Coordinates of C-alpha atoms (C1' of nucleotides) in Angstrom, one line a residue:
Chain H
X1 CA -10.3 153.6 59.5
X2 CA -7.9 152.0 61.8
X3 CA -7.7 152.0 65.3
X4 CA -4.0 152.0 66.1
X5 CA -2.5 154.9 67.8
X6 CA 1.3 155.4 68.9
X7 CA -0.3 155.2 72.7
X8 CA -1.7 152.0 74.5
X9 CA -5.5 152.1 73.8
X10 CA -7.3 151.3 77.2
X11 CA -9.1 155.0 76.8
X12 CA -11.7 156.1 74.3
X13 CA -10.4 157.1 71.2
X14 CA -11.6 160.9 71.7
X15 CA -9.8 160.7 75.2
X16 CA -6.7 159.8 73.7
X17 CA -6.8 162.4 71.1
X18 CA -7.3 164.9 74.0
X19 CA -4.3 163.9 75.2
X20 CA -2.0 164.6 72.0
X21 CA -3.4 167.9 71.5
X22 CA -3.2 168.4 75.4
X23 CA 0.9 167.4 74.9
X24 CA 1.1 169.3 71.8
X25 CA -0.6 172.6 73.9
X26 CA 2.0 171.9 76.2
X27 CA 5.3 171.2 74.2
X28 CA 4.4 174.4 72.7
X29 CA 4.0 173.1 69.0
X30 CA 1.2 175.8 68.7
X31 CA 1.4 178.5 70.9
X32 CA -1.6 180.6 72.6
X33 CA -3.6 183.0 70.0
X34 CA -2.5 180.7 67.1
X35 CA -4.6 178.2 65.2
X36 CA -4.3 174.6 65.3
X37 CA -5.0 172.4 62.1
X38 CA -8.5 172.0 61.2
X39 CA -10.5 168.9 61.8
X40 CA -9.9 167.0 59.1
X41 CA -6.3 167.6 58.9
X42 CA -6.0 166.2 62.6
X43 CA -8.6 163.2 61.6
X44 CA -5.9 162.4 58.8
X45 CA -3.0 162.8 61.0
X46 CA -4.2 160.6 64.6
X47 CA -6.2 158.3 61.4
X48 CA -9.9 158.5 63.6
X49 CA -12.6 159.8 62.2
X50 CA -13.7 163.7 62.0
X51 CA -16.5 163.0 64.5
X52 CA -13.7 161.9 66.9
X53 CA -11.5 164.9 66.7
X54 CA -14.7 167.3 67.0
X55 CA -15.5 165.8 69.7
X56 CA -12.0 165.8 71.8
X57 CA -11.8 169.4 70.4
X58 CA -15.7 170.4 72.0
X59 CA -14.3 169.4 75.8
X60 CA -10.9 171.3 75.3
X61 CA -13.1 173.9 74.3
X62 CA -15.1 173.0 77.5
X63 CA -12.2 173.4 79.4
X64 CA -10.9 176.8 78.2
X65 CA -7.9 175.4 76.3
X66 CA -9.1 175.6 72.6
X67 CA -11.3 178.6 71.2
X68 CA -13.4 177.6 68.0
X69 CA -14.4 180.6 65.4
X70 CA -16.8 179.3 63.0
X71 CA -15.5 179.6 59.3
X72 CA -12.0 180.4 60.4
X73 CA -10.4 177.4 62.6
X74 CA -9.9 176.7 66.2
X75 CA -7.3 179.1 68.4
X76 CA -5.2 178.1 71.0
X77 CA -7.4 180.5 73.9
X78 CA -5.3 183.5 75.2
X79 CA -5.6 186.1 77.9
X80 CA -5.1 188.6 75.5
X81 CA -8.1 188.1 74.3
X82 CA -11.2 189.5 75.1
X83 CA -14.0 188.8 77.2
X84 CA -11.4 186.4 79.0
X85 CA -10.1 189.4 81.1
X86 CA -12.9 188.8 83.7
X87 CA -12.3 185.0 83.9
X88 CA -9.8 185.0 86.5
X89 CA -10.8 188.6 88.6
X90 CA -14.5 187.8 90.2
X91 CA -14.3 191.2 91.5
X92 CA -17.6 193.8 90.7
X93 CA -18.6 197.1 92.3
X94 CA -21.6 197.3 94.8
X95 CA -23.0 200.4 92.8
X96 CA -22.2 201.2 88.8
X97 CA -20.6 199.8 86.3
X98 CA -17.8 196.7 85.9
X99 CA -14.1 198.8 85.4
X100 CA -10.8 197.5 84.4
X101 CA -8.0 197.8 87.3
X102 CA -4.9 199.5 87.1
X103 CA -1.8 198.0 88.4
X104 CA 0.8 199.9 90.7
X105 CA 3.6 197.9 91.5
X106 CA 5.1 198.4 94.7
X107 CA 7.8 195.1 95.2
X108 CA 9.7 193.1 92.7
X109 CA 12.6 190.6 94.0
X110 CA 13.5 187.5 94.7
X111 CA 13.5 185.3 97.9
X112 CA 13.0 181.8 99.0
X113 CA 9.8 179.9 99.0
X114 CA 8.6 179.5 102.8
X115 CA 6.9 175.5 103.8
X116 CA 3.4 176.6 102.5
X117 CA 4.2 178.7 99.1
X118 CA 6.8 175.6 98.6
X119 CA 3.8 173.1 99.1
X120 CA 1.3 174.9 97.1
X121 CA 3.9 175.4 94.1
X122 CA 5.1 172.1 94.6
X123 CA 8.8 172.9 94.9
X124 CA 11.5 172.5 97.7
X125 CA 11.2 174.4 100.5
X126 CA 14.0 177.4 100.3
X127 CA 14.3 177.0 96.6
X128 CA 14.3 180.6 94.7
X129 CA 10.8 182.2 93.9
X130 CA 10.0 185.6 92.5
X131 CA 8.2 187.8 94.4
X132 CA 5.5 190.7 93.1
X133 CA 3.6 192.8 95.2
X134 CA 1.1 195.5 94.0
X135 CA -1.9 197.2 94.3
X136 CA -5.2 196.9 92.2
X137 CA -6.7 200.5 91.8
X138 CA -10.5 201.3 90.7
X139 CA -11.5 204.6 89.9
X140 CA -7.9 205.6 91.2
X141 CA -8.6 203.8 94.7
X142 CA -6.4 200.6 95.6
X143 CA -8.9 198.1 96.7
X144 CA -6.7 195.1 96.2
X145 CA -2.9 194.3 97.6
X146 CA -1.6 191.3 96.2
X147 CA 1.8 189.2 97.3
X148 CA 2.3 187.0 94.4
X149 CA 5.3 184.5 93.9
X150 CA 6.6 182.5 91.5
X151 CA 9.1 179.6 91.2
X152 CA 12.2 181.7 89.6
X153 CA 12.9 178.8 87.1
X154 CA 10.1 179.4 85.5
X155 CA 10.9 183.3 84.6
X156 CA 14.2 183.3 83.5
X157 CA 15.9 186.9 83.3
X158 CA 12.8 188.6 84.3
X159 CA 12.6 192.1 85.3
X160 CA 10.5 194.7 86.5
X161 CA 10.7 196.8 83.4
X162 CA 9.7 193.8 82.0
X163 CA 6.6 193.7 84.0
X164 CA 6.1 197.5 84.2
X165 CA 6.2 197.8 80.0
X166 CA 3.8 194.6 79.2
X167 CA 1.1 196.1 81.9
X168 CA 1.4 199.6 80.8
X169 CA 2.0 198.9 76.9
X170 CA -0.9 196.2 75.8
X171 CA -3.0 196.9 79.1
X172 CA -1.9 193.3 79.9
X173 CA -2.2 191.4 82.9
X174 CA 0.0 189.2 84.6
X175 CA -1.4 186.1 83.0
X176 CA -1.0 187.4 79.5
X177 CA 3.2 188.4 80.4
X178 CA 3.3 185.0 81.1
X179 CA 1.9 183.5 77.8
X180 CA 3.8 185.7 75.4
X181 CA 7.1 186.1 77.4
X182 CA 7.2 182.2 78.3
X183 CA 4.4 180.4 76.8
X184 CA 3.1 179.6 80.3
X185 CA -0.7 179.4 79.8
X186 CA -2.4 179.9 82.9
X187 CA -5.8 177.7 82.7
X188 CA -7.0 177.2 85.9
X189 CA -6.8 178.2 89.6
X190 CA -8.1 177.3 92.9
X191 CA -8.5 180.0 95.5
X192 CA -9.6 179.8 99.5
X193 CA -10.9 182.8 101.0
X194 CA -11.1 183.8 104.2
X195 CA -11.6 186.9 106.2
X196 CA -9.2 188.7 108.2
X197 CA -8.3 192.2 110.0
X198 CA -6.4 194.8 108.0
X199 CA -2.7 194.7 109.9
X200 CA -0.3 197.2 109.9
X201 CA 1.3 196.3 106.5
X202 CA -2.0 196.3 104.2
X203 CA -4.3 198.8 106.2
X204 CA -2.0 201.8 105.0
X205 CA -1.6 200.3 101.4
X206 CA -5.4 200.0 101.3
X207 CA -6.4 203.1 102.7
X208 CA -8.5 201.0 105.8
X209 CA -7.6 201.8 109.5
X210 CA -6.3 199.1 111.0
X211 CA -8.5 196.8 112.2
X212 CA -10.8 196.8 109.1
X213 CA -12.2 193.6 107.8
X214 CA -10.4 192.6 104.5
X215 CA -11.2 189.7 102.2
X216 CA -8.2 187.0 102.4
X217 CA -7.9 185.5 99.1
X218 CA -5.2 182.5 98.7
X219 CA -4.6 181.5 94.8
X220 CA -3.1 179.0 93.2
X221 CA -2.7 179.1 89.5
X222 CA -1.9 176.2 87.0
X223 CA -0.9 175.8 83.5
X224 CA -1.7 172.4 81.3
X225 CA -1.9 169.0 83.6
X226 CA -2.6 170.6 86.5
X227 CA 1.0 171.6 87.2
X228 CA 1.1 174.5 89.8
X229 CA 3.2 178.0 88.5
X230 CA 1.7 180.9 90.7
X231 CA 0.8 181.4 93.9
X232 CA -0.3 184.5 95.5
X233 CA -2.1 185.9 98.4
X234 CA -4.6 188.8 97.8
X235 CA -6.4 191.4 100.4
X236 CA -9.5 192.8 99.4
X237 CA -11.2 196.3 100.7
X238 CA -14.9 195.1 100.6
X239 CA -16.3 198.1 101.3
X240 CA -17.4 199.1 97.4
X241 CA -16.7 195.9 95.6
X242 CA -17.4 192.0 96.1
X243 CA -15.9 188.6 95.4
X244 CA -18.7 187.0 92.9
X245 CA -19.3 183.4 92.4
X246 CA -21.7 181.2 90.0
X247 CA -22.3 177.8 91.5
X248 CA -23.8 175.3 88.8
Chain G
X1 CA -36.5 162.4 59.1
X2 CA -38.7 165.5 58.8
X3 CA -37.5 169.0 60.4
X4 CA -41.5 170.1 61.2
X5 CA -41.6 170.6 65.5
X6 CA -44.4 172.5 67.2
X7 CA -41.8 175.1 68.1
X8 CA -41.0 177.7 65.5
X9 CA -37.4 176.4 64.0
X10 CA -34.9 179.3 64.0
X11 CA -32.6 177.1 67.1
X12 CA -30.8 174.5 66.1
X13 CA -32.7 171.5 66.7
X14 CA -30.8 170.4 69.8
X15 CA -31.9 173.3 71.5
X16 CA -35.1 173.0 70.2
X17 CA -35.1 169.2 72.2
X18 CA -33.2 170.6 75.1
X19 CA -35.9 173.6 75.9
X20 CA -38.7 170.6 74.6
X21 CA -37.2 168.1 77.8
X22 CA -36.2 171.5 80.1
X23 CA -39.9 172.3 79.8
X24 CA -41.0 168.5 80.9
X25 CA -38.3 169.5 84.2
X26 CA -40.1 172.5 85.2
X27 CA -43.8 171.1 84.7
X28 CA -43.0 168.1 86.6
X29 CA -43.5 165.5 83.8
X30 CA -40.8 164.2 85.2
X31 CA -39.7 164.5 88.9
X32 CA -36.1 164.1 90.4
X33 CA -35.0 161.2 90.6
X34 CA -36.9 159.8 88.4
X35 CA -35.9 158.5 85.1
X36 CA -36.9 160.1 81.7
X37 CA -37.2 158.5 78.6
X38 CA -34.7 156.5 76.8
X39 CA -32.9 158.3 73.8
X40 CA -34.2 156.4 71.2
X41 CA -38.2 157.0 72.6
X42 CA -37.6 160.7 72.6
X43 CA -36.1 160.6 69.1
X44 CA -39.7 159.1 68.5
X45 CA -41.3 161.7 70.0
X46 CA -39.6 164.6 68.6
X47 CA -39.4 163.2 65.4
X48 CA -35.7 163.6 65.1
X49 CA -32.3 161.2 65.0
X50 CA -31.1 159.7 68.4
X51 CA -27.8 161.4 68.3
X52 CA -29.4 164.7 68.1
X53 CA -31.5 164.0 71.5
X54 CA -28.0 162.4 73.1
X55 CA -26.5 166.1 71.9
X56 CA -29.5 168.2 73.8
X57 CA -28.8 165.8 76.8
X58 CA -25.0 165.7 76.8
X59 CA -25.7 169.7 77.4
X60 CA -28.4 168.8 79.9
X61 CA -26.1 166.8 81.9
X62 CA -23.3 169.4 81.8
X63 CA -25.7 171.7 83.1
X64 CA -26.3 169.6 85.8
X65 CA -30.3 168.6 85.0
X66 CA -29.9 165.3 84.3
X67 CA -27.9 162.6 85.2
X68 CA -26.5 159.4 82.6
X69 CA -26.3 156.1 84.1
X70 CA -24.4 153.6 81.9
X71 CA -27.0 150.2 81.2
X72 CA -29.9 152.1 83.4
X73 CA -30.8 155.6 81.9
X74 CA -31.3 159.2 82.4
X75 CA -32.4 160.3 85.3
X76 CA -33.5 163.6 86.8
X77 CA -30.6 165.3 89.0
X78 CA -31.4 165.0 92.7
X79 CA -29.7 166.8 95.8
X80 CA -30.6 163.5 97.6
X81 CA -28.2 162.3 95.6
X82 CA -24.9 161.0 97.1
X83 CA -22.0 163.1 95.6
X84 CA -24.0 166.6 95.4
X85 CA -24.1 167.4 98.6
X86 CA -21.0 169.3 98.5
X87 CA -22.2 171.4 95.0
X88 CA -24.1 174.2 97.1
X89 CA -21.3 173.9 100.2
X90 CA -18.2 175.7 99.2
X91 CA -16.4 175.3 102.8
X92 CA -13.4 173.2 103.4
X93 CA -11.9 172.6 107.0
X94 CA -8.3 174.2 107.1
X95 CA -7.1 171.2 109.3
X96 CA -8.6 167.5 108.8
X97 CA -11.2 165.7 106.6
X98 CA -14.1 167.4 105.3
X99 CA -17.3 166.7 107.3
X100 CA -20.7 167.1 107.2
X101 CA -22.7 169.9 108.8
X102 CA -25.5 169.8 111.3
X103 CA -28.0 172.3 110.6
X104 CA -29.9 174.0 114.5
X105 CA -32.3 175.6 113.5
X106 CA -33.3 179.0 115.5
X107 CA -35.8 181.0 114.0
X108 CA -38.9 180.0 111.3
X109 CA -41.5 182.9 110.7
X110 CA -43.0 184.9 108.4
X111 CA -42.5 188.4 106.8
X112 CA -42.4 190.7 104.4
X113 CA -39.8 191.0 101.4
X114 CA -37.8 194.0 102.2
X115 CA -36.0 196.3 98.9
X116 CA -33.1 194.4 98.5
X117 CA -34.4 190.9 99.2
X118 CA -37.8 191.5 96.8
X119 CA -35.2 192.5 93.6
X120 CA -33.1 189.4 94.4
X121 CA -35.8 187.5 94.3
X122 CA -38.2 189.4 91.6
X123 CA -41.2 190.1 93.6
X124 CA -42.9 192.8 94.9
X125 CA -41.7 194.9 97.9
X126 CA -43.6 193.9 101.1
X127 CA -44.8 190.2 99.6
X128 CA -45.1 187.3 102.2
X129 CA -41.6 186.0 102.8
X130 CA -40.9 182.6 104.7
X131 CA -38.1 183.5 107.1
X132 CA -35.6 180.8 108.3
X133 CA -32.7 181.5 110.5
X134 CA -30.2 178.4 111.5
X135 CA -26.7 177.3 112.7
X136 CA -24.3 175.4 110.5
X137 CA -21.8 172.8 113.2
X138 CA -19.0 171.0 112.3
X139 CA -17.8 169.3 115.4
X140 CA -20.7 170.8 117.0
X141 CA -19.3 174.1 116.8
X142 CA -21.2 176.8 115.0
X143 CA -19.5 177.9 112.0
X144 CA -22.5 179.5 109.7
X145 CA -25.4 181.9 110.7
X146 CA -27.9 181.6 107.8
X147 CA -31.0 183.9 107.5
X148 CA -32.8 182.6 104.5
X149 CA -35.7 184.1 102.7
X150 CA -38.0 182.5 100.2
X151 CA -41.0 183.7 98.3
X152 CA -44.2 182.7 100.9
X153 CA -46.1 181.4 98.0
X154 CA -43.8 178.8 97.1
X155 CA -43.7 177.2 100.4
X156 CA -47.3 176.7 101.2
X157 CA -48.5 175.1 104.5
X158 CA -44.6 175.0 105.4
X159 CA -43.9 174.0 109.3
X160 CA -41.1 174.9 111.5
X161 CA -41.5 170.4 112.0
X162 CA -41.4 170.0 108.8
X163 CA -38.1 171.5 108.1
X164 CA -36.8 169.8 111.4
X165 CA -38.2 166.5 110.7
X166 CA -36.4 166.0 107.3
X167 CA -33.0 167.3 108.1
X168 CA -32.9 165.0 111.1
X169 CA -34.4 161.7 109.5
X170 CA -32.4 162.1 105.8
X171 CA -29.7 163.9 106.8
X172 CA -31.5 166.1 104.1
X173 CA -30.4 169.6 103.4
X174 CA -32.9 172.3 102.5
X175 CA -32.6 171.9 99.1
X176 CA -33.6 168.8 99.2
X177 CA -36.4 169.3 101.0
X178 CA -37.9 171.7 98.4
X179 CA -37.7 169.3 96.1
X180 CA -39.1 166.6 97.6
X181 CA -42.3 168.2 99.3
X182 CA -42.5 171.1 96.7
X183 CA -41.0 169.6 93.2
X184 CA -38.9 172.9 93.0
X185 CA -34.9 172.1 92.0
X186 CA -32.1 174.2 92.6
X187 CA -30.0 174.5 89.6
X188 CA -27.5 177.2 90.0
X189 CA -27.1 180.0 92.5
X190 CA -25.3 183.3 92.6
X191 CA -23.1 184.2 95.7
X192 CA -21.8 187.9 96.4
X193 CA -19.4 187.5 99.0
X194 CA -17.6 190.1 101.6
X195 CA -15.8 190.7 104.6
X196 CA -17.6 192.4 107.8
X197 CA -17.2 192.7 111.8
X198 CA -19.0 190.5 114.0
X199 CA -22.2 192.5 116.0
X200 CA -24.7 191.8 118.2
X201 CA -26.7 189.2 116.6
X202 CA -23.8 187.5 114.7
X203 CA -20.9 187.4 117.4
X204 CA -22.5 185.5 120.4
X205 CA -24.6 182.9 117.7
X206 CA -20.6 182.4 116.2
X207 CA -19.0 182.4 119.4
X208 CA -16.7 184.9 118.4
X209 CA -16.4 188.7 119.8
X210 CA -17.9 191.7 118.6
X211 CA -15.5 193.2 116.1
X212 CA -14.3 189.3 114.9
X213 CA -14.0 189.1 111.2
X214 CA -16.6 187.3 108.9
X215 CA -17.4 186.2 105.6
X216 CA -20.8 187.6 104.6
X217 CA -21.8 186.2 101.7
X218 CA -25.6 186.6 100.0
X219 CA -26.9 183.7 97.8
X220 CA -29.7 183.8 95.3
X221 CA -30.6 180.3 94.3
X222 CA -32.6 180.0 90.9
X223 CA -34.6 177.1 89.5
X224 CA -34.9 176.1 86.1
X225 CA -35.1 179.2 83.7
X226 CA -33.2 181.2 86.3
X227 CA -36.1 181.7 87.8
X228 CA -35.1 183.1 91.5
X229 CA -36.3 180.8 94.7
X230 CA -34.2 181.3 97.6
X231 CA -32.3 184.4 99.4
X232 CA -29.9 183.7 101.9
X233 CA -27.4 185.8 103.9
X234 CA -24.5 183.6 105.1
X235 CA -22.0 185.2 108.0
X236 CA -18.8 182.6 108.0
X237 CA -16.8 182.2 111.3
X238 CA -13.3 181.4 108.7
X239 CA -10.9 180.7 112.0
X240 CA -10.7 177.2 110.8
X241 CA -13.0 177.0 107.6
X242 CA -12.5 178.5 103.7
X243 CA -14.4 179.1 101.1
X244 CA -12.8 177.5 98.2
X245 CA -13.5 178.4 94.6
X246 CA -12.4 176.3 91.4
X247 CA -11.6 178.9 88.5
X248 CA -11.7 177.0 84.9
Chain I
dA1 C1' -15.1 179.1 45.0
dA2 C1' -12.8 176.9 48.6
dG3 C1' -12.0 176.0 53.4
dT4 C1' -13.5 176.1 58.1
dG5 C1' -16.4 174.9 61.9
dG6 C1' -21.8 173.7 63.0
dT7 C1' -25.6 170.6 62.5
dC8 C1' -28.0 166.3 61.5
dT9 C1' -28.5 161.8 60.2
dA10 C1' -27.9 156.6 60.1
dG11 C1' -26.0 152.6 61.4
dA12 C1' -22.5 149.7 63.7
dC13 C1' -20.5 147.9 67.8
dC14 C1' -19.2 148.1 72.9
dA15 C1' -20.0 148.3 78.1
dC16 C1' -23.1 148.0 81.7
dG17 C1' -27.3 146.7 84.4
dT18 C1' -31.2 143.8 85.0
dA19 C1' -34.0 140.0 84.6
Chain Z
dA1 C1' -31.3 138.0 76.2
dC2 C1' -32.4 142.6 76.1
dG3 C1' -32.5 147.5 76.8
dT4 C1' -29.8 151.3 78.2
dG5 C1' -26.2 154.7 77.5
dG6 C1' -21.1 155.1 75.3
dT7 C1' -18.1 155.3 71.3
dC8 C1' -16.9 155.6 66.5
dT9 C1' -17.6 156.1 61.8
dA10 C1' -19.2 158.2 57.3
dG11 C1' -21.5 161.3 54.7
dA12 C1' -24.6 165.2 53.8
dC13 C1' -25.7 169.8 54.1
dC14 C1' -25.5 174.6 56.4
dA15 C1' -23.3 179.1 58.0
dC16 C1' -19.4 181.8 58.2
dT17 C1' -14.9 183.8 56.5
dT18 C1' -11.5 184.7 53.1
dG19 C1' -9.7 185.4 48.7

DNA sequence: AAGTGGTCTAGACCACGTA
DNA sequence: ACGTGGTCTAGACCACTTG
């Protein structure tokens, strides 16, 4: 077959093909839940080999991007699905059995992003974000309060009937209203925690005296390319649950 | 090339090679650092192609067993390694350039598992225990308090100089040092992490006052097979350190 | 039966490190 | 020059899903 590709070919072949399906991800050509076009169909259309596509396709898969199901095609991974509901919320109960949260919204508006939500969402400082704030309840008790903002471009003629509907309605989390509302697929994160004393505006919320130690967790969330699209500020009630983490 | 292994064939045969070479690891056919054989040998050996024994150690090397060097060969992962220091040391400075920990040690004895640390580390209640209690500095100012726990018949004839001698002389860490004197490698670990007040032991070991928040977070550290090594309880002083977490 | 991904093989050539 | 891992190809066959 022939080696020629629309890009400039300094990278491995398979790296390059990445990229295309990467762009094509991104552009939105195939949204998330939907499949992409089998292997040989791509091999005929970037003119590589199968072997080359499969493998690009295994490290999106890697990565979380691509979802293969074997006799049926490779998906474009969602958070609807499941089994990815845990990937973003390393939260687990000291005692019993893993739960599902329930969301209570308590804030929905729109202000200005401060110097550090401007630098972690990579926007001008004082241009518009939308701002969330909620509680996460287990077993009925809130155990989470989270300040999340967003850069308002990006959620165009949102509302929070919007977000009260797709929570309530498909069980949904924020990550999912995102992907079928604006084709924003969240695919990675980086948080920093840090531990802190419950103040006077999340002791109440969270049912702690003031005072209380709290878990402090500051995330960033990114779609494709490592491009920045939420950012929120959580504080945890350790006192029945804990922040889990796998190192390999 | 024929399909017949000593190992009954219901795997695929790359995992068939990849528990065939994980096996070699945890005997200590081949120590860390240390190179194994080239691909094409073990497709001699095993009787299969080379691009099936390049499969079972592409999965090797994502699982952080094995390392590929281009032109020189595999090699057995290492924490002496430059580059993985940093795997096992999730805190960043908030302020400045990340740095290097020095480890003061203040307590090496012996005991006996208690409950919780005997399930973590699946042996019997009231086993021998080594018992290692120690400062993490950056800037020589104590950030961590670590009481670590580790099965007593693992660490045979271990020394309070011992320990001491090869932090100071490699800038080693701990896991390096089981490695090297006991051919045991940390692969993965498991961290539970929460928040909690300073007390009596913690605060003035900290430098912080009684009540101060902390990170607590409890590590299990497993070997090959997730096979359970090390217990250690880690109480963070986060006034100008995070934990930082990468979600994929 | 046809189409998909999953496994396995065999061979070619490239890039890197060492002698 | 040689041996190592790195990339790419081509083709065979298996396992699963759907019609």
């Amino acid at each position: 077959m022939k080696k020629e590709l629309v890009t400039p070919s300094f990278l491995p072949l398979y790296e390059q093909i990445k990229l295309l399906i990467t762009r094509g991800l991104a552009d939105g050509e195939w949204h998330p839940g939907e499949s992409i076009p089998s292997e040989m169909e791509l091999a005929r259309r970037y003119q590589v080999s199968q072997g080359t596509v499969r493998k690009a396709i295994d490290e999106l898969v890697m990565e979380n991007y691509l979802v293969r199901r074997q006799g049926k095609g490779t998906f474009v991974a969602t958070h609807t699905d499941d089994g990815t509901v845990y990937r973003f919320l390393h939260l687990m109960p000291l005692e019993g059995e893993r739960e599902y949260p329930h969301s209570k919204f308590i804030g929905f508006g729109r202000g200005k992003a401060d110097a550090q939500v401007a630098k972690r969402l990579d926007v001008r400082p004082g241009s518009g974000v939308v701002v969330l704030r909620r509680l996460l309840e287990f077993s009925g008790k809130p155990v989470v309060y989270d300040d999340i903002r967003l850069p308002a471009a990006l959620l165009k003629g949102i509302t929070s009937a919007m977000i009260e509907d797709h929570v309530n309605a498909h069980k949904g989390t924020l990550y999912s209203l995102y992907e079928t509302h604006y084709f924003i697929r969240i695919v990675s994160a980086q948080e920093r925690i840090r531990a802190a004393l419950a103040d006077e505006t999340s002791a109440p919320l969270l049912n702690v005296a003031a005072g209380a130690p709290l878990l402090c967790i500051e995330r960033v969330a990114f779609t494709y390319n490592k491009q920045p699209v939420e950012w929120r500020m959580s504080y945890v009630n350790t006192d029945n649950y804990y922040y889990f983490d796998e190192l390999n």
